[in-house]
Short mmCIF file of C-alpha atoms in Angstrom, two decimals:
data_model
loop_
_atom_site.label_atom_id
_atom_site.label_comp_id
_atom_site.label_asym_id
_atom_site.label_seq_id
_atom_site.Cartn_x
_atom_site.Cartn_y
_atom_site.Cartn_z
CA UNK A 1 -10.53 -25.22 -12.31
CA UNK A 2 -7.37 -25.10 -9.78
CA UNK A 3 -5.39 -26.82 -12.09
CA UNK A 4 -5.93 -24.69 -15.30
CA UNK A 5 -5.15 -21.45 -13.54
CA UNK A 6 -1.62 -22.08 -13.67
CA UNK A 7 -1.22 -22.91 -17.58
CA UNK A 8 -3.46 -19.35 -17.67
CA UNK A 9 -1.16 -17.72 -15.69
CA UNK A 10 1.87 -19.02 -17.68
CA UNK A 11 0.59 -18.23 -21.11
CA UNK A 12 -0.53 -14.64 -19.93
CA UNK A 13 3.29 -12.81 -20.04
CA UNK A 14 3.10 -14.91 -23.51
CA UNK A 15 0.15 -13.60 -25.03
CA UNK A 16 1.37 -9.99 -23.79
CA UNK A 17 4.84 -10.59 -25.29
CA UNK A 18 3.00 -11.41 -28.87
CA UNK A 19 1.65 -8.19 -29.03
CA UNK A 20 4.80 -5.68 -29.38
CA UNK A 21 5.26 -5.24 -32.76
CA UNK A 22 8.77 -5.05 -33.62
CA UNK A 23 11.22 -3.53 -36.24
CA UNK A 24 14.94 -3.94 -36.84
CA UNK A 25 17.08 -0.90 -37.96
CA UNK A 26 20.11 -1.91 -39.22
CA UNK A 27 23.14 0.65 -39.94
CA UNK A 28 26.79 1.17 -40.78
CA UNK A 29 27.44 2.49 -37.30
CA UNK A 30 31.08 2.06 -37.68
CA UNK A 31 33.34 2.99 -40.62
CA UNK A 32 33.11 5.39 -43.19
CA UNK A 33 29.53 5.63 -43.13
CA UNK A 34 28.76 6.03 -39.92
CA UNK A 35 27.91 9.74 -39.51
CA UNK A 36 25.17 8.35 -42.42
CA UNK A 37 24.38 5.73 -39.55
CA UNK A 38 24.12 7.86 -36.47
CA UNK A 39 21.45 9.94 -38.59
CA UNK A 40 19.54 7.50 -39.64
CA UNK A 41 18.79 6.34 -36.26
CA UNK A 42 17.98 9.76 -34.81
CA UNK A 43 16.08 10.56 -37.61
CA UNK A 44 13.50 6.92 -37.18
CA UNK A 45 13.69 7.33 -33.44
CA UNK A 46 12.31 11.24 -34.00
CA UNK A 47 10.06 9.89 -36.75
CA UNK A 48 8.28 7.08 -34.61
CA UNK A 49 8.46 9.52 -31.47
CA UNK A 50 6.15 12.20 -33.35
CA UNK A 51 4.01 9.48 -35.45
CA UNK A 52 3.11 7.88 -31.75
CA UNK A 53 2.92 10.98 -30.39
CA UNK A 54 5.57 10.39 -27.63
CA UNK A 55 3.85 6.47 -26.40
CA UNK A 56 5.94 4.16 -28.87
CA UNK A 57 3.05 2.47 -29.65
CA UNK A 58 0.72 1.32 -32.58
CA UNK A 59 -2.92 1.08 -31.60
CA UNK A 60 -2.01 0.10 -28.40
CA UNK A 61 0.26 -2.25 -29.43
CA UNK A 62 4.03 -1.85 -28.01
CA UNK A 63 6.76 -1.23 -30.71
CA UNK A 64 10.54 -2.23 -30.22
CA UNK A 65 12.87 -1.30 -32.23
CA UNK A 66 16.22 -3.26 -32.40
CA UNK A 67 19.27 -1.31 -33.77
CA UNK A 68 21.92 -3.63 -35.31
CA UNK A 69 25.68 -2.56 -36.55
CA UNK A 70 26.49 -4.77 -40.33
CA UNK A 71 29.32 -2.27 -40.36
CA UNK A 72 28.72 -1.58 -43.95
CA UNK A 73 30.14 -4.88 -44.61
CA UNK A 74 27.55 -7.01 -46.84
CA UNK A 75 28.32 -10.41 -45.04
CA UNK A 76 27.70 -8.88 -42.00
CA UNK A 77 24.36 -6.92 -43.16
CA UNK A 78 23.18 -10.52 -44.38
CA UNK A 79 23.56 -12.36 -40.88
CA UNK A 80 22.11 -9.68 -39.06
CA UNK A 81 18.93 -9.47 -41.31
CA UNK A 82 18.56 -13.45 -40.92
CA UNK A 83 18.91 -12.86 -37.15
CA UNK A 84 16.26 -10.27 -36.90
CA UNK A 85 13.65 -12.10 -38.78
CA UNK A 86 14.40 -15.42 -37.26
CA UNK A 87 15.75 -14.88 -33.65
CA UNK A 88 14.04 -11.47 -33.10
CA UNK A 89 10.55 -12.57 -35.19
CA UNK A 90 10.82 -8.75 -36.23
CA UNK A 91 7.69 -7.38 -38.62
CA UNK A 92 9.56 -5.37 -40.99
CA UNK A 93 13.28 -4.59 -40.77
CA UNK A 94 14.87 -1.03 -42.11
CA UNK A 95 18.52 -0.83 -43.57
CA UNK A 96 21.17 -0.32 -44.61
CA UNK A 97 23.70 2.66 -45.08
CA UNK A 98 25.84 0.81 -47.77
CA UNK A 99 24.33 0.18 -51.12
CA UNK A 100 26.79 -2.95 -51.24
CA UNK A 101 25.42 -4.16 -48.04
CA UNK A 102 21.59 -3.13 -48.95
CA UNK A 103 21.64 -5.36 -52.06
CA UNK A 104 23.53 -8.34 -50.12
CA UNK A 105 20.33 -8.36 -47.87
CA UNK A 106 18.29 -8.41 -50.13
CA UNK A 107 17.70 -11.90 -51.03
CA UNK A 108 17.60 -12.72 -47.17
CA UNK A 109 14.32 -10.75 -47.44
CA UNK A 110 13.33 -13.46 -50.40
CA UNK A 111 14.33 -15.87 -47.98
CA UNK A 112 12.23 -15.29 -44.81
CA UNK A 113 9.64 -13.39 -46.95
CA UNK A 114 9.62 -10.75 -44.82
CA UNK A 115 9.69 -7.10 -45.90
CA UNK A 116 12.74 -4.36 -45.73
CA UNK A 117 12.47 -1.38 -46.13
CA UNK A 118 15.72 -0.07 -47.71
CA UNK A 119 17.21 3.76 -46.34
CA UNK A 120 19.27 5.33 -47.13
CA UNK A 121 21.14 2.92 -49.93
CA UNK A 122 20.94 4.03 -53.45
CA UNK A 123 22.14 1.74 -55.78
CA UNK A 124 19.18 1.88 -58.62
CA UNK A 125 19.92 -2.13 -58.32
CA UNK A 126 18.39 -2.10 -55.45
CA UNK A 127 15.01 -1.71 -57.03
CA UNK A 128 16.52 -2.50 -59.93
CA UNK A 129 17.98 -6.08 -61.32
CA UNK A 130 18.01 -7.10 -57.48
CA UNK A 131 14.72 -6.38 -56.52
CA UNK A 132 12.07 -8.86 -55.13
CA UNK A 133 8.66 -8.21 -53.74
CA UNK A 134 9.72 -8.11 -50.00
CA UNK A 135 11.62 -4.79 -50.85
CA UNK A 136 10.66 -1.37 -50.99
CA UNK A 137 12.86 1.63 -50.78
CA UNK A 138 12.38 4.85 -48.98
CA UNK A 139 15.65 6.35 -49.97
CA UNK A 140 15.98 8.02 -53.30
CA UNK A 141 17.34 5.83 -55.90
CA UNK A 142 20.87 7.06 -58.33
CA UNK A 143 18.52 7.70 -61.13
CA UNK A 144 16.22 10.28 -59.08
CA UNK A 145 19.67 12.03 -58.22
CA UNK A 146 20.77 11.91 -61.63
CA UNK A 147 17.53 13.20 -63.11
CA UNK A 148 17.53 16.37 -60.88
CA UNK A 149 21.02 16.64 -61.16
CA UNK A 150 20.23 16.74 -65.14
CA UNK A 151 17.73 19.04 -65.05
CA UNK A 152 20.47 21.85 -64.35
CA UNK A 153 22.51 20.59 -67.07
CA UNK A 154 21.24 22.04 -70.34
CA UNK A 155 24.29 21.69 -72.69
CA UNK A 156 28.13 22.02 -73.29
CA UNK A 157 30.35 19.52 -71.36
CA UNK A 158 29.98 17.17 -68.35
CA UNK A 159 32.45 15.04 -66.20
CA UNK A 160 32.31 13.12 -63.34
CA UNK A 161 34.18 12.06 -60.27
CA UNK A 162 32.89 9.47 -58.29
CA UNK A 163 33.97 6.18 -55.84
CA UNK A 164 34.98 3.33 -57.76
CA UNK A 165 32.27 1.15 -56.14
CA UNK A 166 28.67 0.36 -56.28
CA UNK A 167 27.55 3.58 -55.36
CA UNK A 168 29.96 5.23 -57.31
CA UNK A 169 29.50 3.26 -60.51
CA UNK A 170 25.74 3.01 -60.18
CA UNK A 171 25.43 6.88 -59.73
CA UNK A 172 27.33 7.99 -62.70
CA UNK A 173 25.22 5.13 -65.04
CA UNK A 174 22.05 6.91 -63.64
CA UNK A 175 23.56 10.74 -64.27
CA UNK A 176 24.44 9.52 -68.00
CA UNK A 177 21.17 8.00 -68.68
CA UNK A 178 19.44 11.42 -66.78
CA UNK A 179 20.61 13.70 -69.40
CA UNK A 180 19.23 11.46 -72.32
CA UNK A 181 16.08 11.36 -70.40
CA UNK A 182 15.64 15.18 -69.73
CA UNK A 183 16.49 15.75 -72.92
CA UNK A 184 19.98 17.90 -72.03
CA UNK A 185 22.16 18.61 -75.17
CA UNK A 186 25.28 17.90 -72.50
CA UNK A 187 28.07 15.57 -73.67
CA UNK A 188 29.38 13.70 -71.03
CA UNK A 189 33.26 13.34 -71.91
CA UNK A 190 34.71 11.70 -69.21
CA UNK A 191 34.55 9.07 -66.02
CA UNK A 192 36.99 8.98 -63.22
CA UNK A 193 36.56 6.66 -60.61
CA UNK A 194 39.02 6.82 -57.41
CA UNK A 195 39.09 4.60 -54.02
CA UNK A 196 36.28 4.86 -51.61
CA UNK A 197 38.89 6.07 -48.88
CA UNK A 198 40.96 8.43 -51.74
CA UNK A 199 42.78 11.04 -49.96
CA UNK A 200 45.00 12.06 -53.23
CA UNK A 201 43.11 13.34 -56.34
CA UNK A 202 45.90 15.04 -57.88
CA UNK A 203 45.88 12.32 -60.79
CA UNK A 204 42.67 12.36 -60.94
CA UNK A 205 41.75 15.48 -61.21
CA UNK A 206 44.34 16.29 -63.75
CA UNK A 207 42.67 13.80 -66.01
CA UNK A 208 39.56 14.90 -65.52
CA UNK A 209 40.70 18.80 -66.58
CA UNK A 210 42.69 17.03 -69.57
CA UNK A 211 39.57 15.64 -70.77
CA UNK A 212 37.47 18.90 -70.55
CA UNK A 213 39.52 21.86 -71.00
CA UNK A 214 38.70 21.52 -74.65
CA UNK A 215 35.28 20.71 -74.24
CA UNK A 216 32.35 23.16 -75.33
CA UNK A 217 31.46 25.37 -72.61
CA UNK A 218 29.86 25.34 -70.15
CA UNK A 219 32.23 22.55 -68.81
CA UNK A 220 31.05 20.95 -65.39
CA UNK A 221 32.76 18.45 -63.08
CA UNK A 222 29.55 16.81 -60.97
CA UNK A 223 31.71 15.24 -58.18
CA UNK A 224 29.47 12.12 -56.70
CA UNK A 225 30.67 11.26 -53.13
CA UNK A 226 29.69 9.50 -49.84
CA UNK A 227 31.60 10.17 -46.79
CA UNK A 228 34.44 13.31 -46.97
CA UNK A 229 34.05 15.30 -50.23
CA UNK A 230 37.08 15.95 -51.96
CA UNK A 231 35.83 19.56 -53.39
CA UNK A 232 38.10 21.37 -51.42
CA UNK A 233 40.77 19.47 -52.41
CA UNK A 234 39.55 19.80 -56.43
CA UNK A 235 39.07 23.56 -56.20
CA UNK A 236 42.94 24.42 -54.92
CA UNK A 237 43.84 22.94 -58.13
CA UNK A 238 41.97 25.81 -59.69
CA UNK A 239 39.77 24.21 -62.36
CA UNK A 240 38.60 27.70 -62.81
CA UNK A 241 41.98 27.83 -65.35
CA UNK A 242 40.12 26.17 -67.91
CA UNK A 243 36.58 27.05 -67.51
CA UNK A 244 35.72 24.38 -65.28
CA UNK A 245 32.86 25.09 -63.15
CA UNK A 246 32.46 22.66 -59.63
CA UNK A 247 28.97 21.06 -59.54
CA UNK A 248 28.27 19.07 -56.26
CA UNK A 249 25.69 16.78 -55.23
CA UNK A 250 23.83 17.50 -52.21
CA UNK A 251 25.75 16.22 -48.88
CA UNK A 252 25.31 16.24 -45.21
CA UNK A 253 26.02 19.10 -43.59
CA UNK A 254 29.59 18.91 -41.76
CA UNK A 255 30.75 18.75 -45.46
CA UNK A 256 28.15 21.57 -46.78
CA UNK A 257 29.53 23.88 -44.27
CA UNK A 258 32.86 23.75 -45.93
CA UNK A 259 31.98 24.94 -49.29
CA UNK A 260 31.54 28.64 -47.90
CA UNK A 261 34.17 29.86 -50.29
CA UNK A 262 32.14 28.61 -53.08
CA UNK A 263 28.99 31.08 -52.93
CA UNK A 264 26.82 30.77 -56.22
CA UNK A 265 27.98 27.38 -56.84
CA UNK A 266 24.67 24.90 -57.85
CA UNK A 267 23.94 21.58 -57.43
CA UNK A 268 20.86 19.20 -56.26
CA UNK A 269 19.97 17.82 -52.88
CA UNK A 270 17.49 15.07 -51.33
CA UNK A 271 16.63 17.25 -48.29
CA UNK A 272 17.65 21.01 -46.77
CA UNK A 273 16.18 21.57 -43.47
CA UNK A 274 15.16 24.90 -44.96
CA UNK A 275 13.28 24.02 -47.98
CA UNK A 276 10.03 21.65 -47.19
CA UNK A 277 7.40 23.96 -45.94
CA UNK A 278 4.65 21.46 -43.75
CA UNK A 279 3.76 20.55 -40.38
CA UNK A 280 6.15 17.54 -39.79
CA UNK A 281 9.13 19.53 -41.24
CA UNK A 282 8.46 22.55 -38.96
CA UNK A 283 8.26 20.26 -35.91
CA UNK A 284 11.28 18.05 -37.04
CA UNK A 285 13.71 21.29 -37.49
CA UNK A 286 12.75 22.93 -34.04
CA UNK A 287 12.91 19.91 -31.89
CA UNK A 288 15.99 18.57 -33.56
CA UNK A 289 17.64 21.91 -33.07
CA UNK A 290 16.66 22.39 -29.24
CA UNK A 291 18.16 18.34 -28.65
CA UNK A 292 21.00 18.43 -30.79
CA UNK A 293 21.88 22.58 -31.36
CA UNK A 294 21.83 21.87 -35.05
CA UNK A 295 19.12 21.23 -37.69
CA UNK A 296 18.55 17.80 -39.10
CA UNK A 297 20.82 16.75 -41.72
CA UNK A 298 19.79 14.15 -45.34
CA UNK A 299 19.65 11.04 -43.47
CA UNK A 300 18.34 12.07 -40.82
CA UNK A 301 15.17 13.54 -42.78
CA UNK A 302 15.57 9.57 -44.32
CA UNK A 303 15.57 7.92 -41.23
CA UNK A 304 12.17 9.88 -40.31
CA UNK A 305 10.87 8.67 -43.47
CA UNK A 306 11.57 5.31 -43.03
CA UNK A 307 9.70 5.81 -39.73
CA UNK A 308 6.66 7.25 -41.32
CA UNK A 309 6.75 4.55 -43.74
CA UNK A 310 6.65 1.99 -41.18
CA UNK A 311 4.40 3.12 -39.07
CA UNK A 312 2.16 3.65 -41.43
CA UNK A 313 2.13 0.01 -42.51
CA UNK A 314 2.00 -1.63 -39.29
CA UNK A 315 -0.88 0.89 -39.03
CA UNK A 316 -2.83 -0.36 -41.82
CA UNK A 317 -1.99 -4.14 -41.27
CA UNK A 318 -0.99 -4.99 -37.89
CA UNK A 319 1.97 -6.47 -38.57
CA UNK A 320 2.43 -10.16 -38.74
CA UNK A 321 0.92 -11.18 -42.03
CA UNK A 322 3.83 -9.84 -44.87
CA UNK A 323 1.46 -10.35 -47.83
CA UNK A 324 -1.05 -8.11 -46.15
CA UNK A 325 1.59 -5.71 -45.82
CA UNK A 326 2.68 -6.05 -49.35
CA UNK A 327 -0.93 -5.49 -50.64
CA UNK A 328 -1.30 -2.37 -48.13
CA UNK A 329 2.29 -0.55 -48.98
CA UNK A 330 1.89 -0.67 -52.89
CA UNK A 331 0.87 2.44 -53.68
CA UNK A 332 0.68 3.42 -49.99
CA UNK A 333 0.79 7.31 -49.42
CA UNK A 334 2.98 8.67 -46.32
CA UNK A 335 4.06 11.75 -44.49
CA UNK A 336 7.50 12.68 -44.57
CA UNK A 337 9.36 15.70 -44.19
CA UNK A 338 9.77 16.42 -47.42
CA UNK A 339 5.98 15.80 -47.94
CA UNK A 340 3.77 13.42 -48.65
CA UNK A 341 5.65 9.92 -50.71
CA UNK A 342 4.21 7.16 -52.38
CA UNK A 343 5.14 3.94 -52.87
CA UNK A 344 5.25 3.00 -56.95
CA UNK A 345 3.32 -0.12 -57.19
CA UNK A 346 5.80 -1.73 -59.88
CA UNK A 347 9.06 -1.25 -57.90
CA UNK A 348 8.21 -0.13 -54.63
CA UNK A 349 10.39 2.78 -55.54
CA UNK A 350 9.26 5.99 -52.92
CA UNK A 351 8.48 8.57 -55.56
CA UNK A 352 9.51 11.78 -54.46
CA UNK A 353 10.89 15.95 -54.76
CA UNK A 354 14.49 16.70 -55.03
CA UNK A 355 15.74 20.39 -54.90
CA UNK A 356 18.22 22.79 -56.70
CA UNK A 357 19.92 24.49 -54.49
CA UNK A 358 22.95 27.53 -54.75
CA UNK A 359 25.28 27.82 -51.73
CA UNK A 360 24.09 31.19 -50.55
CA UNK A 361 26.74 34.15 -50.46
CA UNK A 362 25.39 35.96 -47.13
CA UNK A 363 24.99 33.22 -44.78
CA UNK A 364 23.32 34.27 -41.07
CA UNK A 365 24.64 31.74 -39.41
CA UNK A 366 26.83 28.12 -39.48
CA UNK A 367 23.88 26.16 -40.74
CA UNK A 368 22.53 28.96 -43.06
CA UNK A 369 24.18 27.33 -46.11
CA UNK A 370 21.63 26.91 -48.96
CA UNK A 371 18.94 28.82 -51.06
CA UNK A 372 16.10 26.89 -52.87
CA UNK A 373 16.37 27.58 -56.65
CA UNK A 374 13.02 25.44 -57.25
CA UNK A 375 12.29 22.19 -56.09
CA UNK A 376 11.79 19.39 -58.86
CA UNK A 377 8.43 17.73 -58.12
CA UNK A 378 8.23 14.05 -58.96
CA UNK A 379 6.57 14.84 -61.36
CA UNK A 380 9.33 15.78 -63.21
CA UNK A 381 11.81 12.86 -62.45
CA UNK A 382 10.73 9.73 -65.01
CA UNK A 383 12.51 7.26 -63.16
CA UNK A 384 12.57 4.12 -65.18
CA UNK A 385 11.13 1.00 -63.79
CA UNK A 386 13.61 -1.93 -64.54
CA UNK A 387 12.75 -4.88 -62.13
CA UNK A 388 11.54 -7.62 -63.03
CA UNK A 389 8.04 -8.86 -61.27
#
């Protein structure tokens, strides 16, 4: 007996060790994206916080999460997603904030056959022509932007300005297949595509108002941007001259709070702190605002869902066994702060609202930016399913 109570002593901090459960977050934390980062983190720290009510646990299992930088750079986002499922032995891994670096992980996920969950990228390849079973995606997808986004569009004209790169390209693909979807009698007449880091969009713009000034009315320029918006810069060059009305997508807000000047201007939005009306919401806006003296922001509302997402599975499951988790998250219902989400067994898409919003004209204070026009249930947004299983 003396000499096996040293091997049980030895295997003991092992045994203890194999019972964390842990999850990789990986995020753009520096470059362009990285205010996109930085909320994505807060928001799956606050999201795992309330889930475990405060103990960072999962029936009474420990859970670590690991926070890696790719960067936004897809080489980078693949080495790091290798490293987390084969140095770190994490259970599920969450990322990234570049669609380009999203869908260069993805295969690693083939790979290891382990599962990532994909916020806040939103290339539609993602779950898409890229797709494999070890994905499923949290974030909304380009088409569910486009397809709210079209819902406002009825008819006359429709342009767009967007990034000339995955993002860019994938949204504006989506917004033009949107309006055949819902129907719209809007033509689109015209695609401008400018660098991701564009500063000047004097050219551009000036195409853009060549190619709809003639247009049927109502004419609309839908910019699609991540990172700084260049509204501002569009509306001093007074598209108003030809009947040109702004429409933007939804942003954070550091950039929402500089279209003040633009009061009655409509567009569509992922999340508003203002708009969902349920528990988790309520909780999520007051405790954000007494940490951080502002509300939470898009990704930040993401980041909690990833949380909720994963939680939720190593809930069910446990961890460990990925098919089990597969089987468990298709179709798996979650609470988020925009609601409850589901997970669409054929793509692993998260099926979810979006909202029309118009920047409000008496605003109460800096964050009081938005009014809720309606919000477009699911329901409503026929995302296509174009993966291949």
């Amino acid at each position: 007996m003396r000499k096996l109570i040293p091997l049980v002593f030895a295997l003991a901090p092992m045994l203890a060790a194999a019972q964390d459960l842990k999850v990789a977050l990986i995020a753009g934390k520096t470059g362009i994206l990285e205010p996109y980062a930085r909320e994505t983190e807060t928001g799956f720290m606050m999201g795992l916080e309330y889930l475990t009510s405060g103990k960072m646990d999962i029936n009474g299992r420990k859970l670590k999460v690991i926070v890696k930088d790719d960067q936004s750079k897809p080489d980078q986002g693949r080495t790091l997603l290798a490293e987390a499922y084969d140095d770190d032995k994490v259970d599920i891994a969450v990322g990234t904030s570049s669609s380009g670096s999203a869908i260069a992980m993805l295969p690693i996920a083939a790979e290891y056959k382990k599962i990532l969950v994909v916020e806040p990228a939103v290339a539609d390849a993602i779950t898409g022509a890229k797709w494999n079973k070890y994905i499923f995606r949290t974030a909304r997808n380009s088409m569910q932007d486009g397809l709210a986004a079209a819902s406002t569009f009825k008819q006359g004209s429709v342009a767009f300005l967007a990034q000339d790169y995955a993002f860019g390209k994938d949204a504006v693909a989506a917004a033009r297949e949107a309006l055949r979807l819902t129907g719209s009698r809007a033509n689109v007449v015209h695609e401008e595509y400018a660098p991701q880091n564009a500063t000047d969009f004097t050219a551009s713009a000036q195409r853009l108002f060549d190619k709809l000034k003639d247009a049927p009315q109502p004419r609309v320029l839908q910019i699609i941007w991540a990172g700084p918006n260049p509204m501002n810069k569009i509306a001093d060059m007074k598209p108003e001259r030809y009947g040109i009305t702004l429409a933007p997508g939804g942003n954070i807000l550091p950039v929402l709070k500089t279209w003040k000047s633009f009061a009655g201007t409509e567009g569509t939005i992922y999340y508003y702190y203002g708009f969902p009306k349920n528990k988790m919401n309520d909780w999520f806006v007051a405790e954000h605002m007494k940490r951080y003296k502002k509300p939470p922001d898009m990704f930040t509302a993401g980041g909690f869902t990833a949380a909720s997402a994963v939680y939720t599975a190593l809930a069910k499951t446990g961890g460990g066994n990925t098919q089990n988790m597969i089987a468990a998250m298709e179709g798996m219902e979650f609470d988020t702060p925009k609601g409850k989400m589901h997970f669409r067994k054929e793509d692993h898409q998260a099926m979810q609202p979006m909202y029309h919003f118009r920047i409000k004209k008496d605003q109460k204070d800096e964050w009081d930016l938005l009014e809720l026009v309606r919000e477009i249930p699911a329901s409503e947004l026929p995302v296509p399913i174009r993966n291949k299983r």
